Coordinates of C-alpha atoms in Angstrom, one line a residue:
Chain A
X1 CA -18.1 15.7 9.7
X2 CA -18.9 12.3 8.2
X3 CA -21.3 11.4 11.2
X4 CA -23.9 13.8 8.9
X5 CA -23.6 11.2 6.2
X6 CA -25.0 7.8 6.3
X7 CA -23.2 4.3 4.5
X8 CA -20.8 4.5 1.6
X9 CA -20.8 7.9 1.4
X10 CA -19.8 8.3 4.9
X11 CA -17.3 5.7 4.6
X12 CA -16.0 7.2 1.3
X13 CA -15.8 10.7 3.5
X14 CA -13.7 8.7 6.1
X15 CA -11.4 7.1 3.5
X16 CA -10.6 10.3 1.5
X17 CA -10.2 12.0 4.8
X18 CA -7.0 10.1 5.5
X19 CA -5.1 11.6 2.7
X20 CA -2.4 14.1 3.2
X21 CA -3.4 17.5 2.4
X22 CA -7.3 16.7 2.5
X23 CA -9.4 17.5 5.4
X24 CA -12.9 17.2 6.2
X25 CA -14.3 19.6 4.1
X26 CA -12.2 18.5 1.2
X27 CA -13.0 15.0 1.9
X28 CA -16.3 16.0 1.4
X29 CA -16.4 18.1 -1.5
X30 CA -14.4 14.9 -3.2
X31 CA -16.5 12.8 -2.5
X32 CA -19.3 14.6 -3.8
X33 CA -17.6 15.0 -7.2
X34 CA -17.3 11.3 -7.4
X35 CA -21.1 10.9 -6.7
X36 CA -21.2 12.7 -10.2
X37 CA -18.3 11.7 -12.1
X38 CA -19.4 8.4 -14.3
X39 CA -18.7 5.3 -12.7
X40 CA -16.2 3.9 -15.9
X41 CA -13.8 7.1 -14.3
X42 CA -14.2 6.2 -10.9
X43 CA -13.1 2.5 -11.8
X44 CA -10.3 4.4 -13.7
X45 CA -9.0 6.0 -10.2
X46 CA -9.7 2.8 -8.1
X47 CA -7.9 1.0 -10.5
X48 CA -4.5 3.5 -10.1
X49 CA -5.0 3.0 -6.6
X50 CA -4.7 -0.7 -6.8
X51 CA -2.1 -1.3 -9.9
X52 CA 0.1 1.2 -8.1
X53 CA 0.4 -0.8 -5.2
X54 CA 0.8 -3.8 -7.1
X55 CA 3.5 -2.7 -9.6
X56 CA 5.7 0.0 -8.2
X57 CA 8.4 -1.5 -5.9
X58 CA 11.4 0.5 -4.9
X59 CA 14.9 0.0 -7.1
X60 CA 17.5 -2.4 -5.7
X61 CA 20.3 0.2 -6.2
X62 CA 19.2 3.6 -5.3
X63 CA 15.8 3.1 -3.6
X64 CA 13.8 5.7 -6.0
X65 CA 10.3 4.0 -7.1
X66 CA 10.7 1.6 -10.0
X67 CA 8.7 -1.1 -11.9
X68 CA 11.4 -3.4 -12.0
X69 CA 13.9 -4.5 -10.3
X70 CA 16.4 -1.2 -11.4
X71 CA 15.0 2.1 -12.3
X72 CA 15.1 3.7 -15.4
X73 CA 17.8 6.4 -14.1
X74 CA 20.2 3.2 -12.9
X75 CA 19.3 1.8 -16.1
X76 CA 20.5 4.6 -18.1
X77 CA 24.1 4.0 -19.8
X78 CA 24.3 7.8 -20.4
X79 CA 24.2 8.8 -16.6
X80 CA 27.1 9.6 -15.1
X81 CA 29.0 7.1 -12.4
X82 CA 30.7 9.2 -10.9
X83 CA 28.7 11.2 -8.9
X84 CA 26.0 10.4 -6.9
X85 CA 23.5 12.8 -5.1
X86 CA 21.6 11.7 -2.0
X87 CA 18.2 12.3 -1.7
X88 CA 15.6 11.9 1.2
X89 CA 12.4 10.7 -1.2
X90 CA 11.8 9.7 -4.9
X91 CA 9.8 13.2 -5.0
X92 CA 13.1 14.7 -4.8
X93 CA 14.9 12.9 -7.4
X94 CA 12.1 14.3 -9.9
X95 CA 12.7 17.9 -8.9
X96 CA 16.1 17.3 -9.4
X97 CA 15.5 15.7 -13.0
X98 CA 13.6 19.0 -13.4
X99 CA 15.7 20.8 -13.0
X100 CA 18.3 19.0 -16.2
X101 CA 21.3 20.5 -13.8
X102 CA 22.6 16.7 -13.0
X103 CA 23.2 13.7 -15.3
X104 CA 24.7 11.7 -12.3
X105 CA 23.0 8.9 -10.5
X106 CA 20.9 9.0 -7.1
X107 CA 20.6 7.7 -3.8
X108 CA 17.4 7.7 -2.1
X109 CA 17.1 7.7 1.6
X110 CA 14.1 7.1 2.1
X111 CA 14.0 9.5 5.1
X112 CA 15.7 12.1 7.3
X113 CA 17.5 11.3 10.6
X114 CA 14.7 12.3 13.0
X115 CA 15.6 11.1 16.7
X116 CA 11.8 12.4 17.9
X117 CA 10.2 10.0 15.0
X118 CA 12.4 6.8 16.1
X119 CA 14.4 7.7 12.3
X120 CA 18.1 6.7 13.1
X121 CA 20.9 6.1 10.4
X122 CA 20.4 2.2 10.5
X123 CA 16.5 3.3 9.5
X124 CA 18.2 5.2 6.5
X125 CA 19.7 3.2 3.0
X126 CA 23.0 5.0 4.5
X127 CA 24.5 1.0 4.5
X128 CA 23.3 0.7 0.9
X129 CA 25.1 4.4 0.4
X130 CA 28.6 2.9 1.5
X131 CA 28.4 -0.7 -0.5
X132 CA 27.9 2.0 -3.7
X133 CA 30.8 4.0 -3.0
X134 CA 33.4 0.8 -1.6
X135 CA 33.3 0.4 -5.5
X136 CA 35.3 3.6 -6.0
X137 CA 33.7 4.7 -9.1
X138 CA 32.5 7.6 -7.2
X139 CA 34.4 10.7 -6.6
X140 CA 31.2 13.1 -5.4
X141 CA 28.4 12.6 -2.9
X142 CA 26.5 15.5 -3.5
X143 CA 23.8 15.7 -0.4
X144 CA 20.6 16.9 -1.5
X145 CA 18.4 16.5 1.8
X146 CA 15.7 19.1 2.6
X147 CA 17.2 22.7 4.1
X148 CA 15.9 21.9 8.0
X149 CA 16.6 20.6 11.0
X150 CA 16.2 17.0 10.1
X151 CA 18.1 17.0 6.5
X152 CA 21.0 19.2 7.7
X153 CA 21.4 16.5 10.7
X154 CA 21.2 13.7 8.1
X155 CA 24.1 16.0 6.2
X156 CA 26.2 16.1 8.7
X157 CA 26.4 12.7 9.4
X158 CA 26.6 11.8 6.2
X159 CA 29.4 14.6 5.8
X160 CA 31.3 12.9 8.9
X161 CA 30.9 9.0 7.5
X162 CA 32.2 10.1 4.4
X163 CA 35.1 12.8 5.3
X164 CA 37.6 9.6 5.6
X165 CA 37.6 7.9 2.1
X166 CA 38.6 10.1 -0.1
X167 CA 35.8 11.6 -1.6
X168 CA 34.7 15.6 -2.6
X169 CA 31.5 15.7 -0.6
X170 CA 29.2 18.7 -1.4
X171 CA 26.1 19.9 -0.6
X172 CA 23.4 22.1 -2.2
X173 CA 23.7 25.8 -1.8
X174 CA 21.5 28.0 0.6
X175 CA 20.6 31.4 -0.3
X176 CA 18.0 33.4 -1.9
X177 CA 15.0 31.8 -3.6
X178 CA 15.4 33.0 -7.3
X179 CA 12.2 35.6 -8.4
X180 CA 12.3 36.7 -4.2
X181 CA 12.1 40.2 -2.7
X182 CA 15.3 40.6 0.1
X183 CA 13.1 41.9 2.1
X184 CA 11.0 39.0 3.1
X185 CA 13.7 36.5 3.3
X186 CA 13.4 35.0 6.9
X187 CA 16.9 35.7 8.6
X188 CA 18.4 32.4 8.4
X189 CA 18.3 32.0 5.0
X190 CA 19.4 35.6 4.4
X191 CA 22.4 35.0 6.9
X192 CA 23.1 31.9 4.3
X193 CA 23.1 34.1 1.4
X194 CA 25.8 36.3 3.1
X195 CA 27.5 33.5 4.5
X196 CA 28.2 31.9 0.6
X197 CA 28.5 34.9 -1.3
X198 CA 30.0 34.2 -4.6
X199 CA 32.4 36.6 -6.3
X200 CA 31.1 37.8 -9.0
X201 CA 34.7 39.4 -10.5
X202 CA 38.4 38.4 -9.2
Chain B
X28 CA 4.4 17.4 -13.5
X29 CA 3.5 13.5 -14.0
X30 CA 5.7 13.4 -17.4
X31 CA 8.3 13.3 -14.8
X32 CA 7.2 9.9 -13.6
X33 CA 6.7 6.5 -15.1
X34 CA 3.8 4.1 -14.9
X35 CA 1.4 3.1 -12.4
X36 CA 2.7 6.2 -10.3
X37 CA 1.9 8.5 -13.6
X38 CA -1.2 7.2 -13.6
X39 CA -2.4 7.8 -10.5
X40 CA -0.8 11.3 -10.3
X41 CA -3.1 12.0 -13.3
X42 CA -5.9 10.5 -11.8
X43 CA -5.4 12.2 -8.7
X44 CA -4.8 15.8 -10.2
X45 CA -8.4 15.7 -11.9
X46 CA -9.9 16.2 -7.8
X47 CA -11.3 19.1 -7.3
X48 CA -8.9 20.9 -5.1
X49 CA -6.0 18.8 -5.6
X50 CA -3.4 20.3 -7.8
X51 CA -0.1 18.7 -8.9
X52 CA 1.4 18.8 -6.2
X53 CA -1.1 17.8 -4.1
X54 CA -1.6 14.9 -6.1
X55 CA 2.0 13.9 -6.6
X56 CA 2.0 14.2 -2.4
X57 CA -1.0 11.4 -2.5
X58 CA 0.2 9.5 -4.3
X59 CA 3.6 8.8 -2.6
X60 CA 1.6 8.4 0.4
X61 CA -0.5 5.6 -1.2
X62 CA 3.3 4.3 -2.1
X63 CA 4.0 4.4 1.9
X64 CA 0.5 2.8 2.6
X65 CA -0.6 -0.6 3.3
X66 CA -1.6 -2.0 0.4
X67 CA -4.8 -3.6 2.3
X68 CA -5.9 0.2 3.3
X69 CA -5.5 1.0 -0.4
X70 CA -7.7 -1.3 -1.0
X71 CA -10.0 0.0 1.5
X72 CA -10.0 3.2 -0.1
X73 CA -10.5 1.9 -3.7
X74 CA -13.5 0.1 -2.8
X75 CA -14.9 2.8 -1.0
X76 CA -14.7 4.9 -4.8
X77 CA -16.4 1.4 -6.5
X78 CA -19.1 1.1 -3.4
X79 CA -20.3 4.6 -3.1
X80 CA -21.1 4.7 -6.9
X81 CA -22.6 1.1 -6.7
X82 CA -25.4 1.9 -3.6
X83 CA -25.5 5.4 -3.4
X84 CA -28.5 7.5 -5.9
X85 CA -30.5 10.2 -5.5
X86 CA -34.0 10.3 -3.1
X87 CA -36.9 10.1 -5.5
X88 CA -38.7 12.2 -3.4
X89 CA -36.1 15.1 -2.6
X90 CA -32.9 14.8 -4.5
X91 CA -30.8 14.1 -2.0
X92 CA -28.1 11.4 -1.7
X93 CA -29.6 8.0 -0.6
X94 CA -29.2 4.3 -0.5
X95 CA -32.5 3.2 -0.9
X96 CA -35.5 4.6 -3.3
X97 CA -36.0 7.4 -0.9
X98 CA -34.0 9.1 1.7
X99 CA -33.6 9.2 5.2
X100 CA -35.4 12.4 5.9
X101 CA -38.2 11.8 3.6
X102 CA -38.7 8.7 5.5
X103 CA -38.8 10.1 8.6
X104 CA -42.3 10.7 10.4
X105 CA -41.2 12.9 12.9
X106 CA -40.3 16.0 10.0
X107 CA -42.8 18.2 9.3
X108 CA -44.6 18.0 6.3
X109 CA -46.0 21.5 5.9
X110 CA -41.9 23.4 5.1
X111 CA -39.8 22.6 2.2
X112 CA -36.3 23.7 2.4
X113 CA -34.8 24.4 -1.3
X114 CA -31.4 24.0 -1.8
X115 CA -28.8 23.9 -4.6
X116 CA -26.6 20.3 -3.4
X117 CA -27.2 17.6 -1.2
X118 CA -24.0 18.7 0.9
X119 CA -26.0 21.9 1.7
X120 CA -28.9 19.4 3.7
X121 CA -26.1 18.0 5.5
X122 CA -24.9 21.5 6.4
X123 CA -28.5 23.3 7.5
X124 CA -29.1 19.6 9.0
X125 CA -26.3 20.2 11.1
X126 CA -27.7 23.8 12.7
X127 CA -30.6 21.6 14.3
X128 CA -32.9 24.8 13.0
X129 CA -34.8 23.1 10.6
X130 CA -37.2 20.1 11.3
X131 CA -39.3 20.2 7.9
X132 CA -38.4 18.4 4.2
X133 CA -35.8 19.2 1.5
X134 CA -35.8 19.4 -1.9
X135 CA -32.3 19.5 -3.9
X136 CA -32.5 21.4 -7.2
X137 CA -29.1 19.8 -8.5
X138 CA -27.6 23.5 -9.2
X139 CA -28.8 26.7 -9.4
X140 CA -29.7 28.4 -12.8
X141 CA -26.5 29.2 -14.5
X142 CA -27.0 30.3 -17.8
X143 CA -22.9 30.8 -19.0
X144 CA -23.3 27.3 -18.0
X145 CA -26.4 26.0 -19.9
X146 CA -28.4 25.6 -16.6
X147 CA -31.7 26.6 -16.9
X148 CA -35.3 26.1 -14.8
X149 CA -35.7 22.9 -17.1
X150 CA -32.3 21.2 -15.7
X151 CA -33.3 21.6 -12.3
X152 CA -35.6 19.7 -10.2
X153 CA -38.0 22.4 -10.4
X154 CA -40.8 20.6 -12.0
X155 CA -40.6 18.0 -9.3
X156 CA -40.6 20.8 -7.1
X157 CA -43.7 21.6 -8.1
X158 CA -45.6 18.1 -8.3
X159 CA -44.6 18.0 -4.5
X160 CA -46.2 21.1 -3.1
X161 CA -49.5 20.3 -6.1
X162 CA -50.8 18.3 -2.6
X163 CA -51.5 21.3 -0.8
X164 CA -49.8 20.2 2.2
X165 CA -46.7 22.4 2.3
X166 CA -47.4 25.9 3.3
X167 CA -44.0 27.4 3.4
X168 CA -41.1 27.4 0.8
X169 CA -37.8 28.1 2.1
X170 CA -35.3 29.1 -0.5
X171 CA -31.5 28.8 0.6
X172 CA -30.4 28.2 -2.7
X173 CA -26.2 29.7 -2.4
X174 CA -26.1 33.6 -1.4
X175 CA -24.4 34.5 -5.1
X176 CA -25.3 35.6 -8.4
X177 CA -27.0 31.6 -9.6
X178 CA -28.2 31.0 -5.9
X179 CA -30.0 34.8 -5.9
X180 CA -31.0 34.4 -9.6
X181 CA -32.8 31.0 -8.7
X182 CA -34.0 32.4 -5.9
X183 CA -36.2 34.5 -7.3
X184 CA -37.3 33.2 -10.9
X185 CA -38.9 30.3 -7.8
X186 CA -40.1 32.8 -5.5
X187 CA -41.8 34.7 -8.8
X188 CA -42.8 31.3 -9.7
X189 CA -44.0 30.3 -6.3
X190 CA -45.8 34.0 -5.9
X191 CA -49.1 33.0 -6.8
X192 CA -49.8 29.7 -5.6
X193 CA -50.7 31.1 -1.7
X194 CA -47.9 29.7 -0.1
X195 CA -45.5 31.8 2.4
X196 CA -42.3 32.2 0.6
X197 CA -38.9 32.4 2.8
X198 CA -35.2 33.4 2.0
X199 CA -32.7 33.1 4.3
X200 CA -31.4 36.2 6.0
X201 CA -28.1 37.5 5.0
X202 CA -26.1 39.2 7.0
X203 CA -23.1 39.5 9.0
X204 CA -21.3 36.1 9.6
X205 CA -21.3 35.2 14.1
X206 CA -17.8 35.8 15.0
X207 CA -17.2 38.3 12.4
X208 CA -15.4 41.2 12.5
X209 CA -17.2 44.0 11.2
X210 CA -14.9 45.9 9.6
X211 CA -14.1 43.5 7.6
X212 CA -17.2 42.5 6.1
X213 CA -17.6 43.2 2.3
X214 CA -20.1 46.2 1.7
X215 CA -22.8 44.3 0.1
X216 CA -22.8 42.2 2.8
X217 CA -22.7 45.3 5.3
X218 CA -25.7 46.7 3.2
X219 CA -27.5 43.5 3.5
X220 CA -26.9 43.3 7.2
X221 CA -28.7 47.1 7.4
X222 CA -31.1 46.5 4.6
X223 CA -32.5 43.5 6.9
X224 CA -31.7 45.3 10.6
X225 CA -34.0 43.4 13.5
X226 CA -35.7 45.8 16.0
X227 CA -34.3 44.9 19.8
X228 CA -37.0 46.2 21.4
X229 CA -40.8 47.9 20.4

């Protein structure tokens, strides 16, 4: 696609074209926007680019991005010790914030376990996981990895490491999406829905 | 979405999400892979936004992108001089370019008349238009200005424009797209495709 293009708009095509969730065509029709935004907002956007790299590092505790040393949710004395949900990425600790459900703290993964991909537990922050809970502060892991192949594997595990000490481990429901039709829930997750049916009156 | 993050990664998010075709989530999804990215290939990419607004303008000539006073193809000595092609955006040479049909100049209006928008003739290159072909050299004027309402409205306030001056004035066909299926085709694009049917044989 970019071969059509000559110089640093070709290369700007080639660039943008690496991005997740951008192809050729997208890369293109980017790049053709920045030809006409004003250069003082393209600086703005290189300049995120570059700052972001410079000043987000990952927190020391739980792994979620940060701009110190600790993040703000690790920071915060109004969280709750005692439970801790583990997450596979940051992204997922701010859909849980969203959510205002949980006032514990987190633990990001940073990953799933993914024998095809090389991703074992030693690749995990599962060793950062246990020095957290040898404290004993915690009594609930609450696993929050992704409902596939990969998280429920990493679930397991993590459901197996942890069965010794002690602990309520829990994990997040499966069922319905909430605003779905029945009828165009794939089978698995309507088989889930069955499987953890709630009574609704003793 | 971004109020859920903090900083540099705000930032960016909210840099990100003004792309055309990026939403929210797309850009919190960038941005966490910019986080997972070598910070020298950031780099890369930010100067790629900084170089392409440094080098690239438009053609003098034609209006199309270019890194010098005038562009490739109006440099080139090989095109033929006597057909303009008239189109709405530089990424439309690139796509007729990339047909190998066409071996004559271009001329890039900037838009097409848009008048919700403020666009009229007077904020397109329609005056320069008309300084070109005032040499007599050109002797057809290809319109494939977009086929919708702006592209067919331009189309034909220059072919009433162009109507007098002796020149052979051309609109691309429209028609049924190769590889379509014809039953789903929308009807004014069925009724095009009749309006304009080709005789196979006298």
């Amino acid at each position: 696609m970019s071969a059509a293009y000559e110089g640093a708009v070709a290369d700007l095509i080639a660039e943008l074209g690496q991005l997740p969730g951008v192809g050729p065509k997208g890369a293109q029709r980017i790049a053709f926007h920045i030809l006409a935004t004003d250069t003082a907002d393209v600086a703005r956007l290189a300049e995120a680019l570059i700052q972001v790299k410079a000043k987000v590092r990952f927190c020391a505790t739980c792994g979620n991005v940060a701009e110190a040393e600790t993040c703000r949710i690790c920071l915060d004395p109004r969280r709750n010790d005692t439970q801790i949900c583990v997450v596979e990425e940051p992204r997922d600790v701010v859909a849980i914030e969203r959510t205002r459900e949980f006032r514990g703290r987190y633990h990001v993964l940073g990953g799933a376990i993914n024998p095809i991909n090389g991703i074992g537990p030693d690749e995990l922050r599962i060793r950062e996981l246990m020095t957290r809970l040898a404290s004993g502060v915690v009594t609930e892991v609450i696993i929050a990895t992704d409902p596939n192949v990969e998280g429920e594997a990493t679930a397991s595990y993590l459901s197996r490491l942890l069965g010794s000490m002690g602990l309520a481990v829990t994990r997040l429901a499966s069922g319905l999406p909430v605003g779905g039709d029945l009828e165009y829930a794939d089978e698995i997750t309507l088989g889930r829905a069955f499987e953890g049916r709630v009574r609704l009156h003793a």
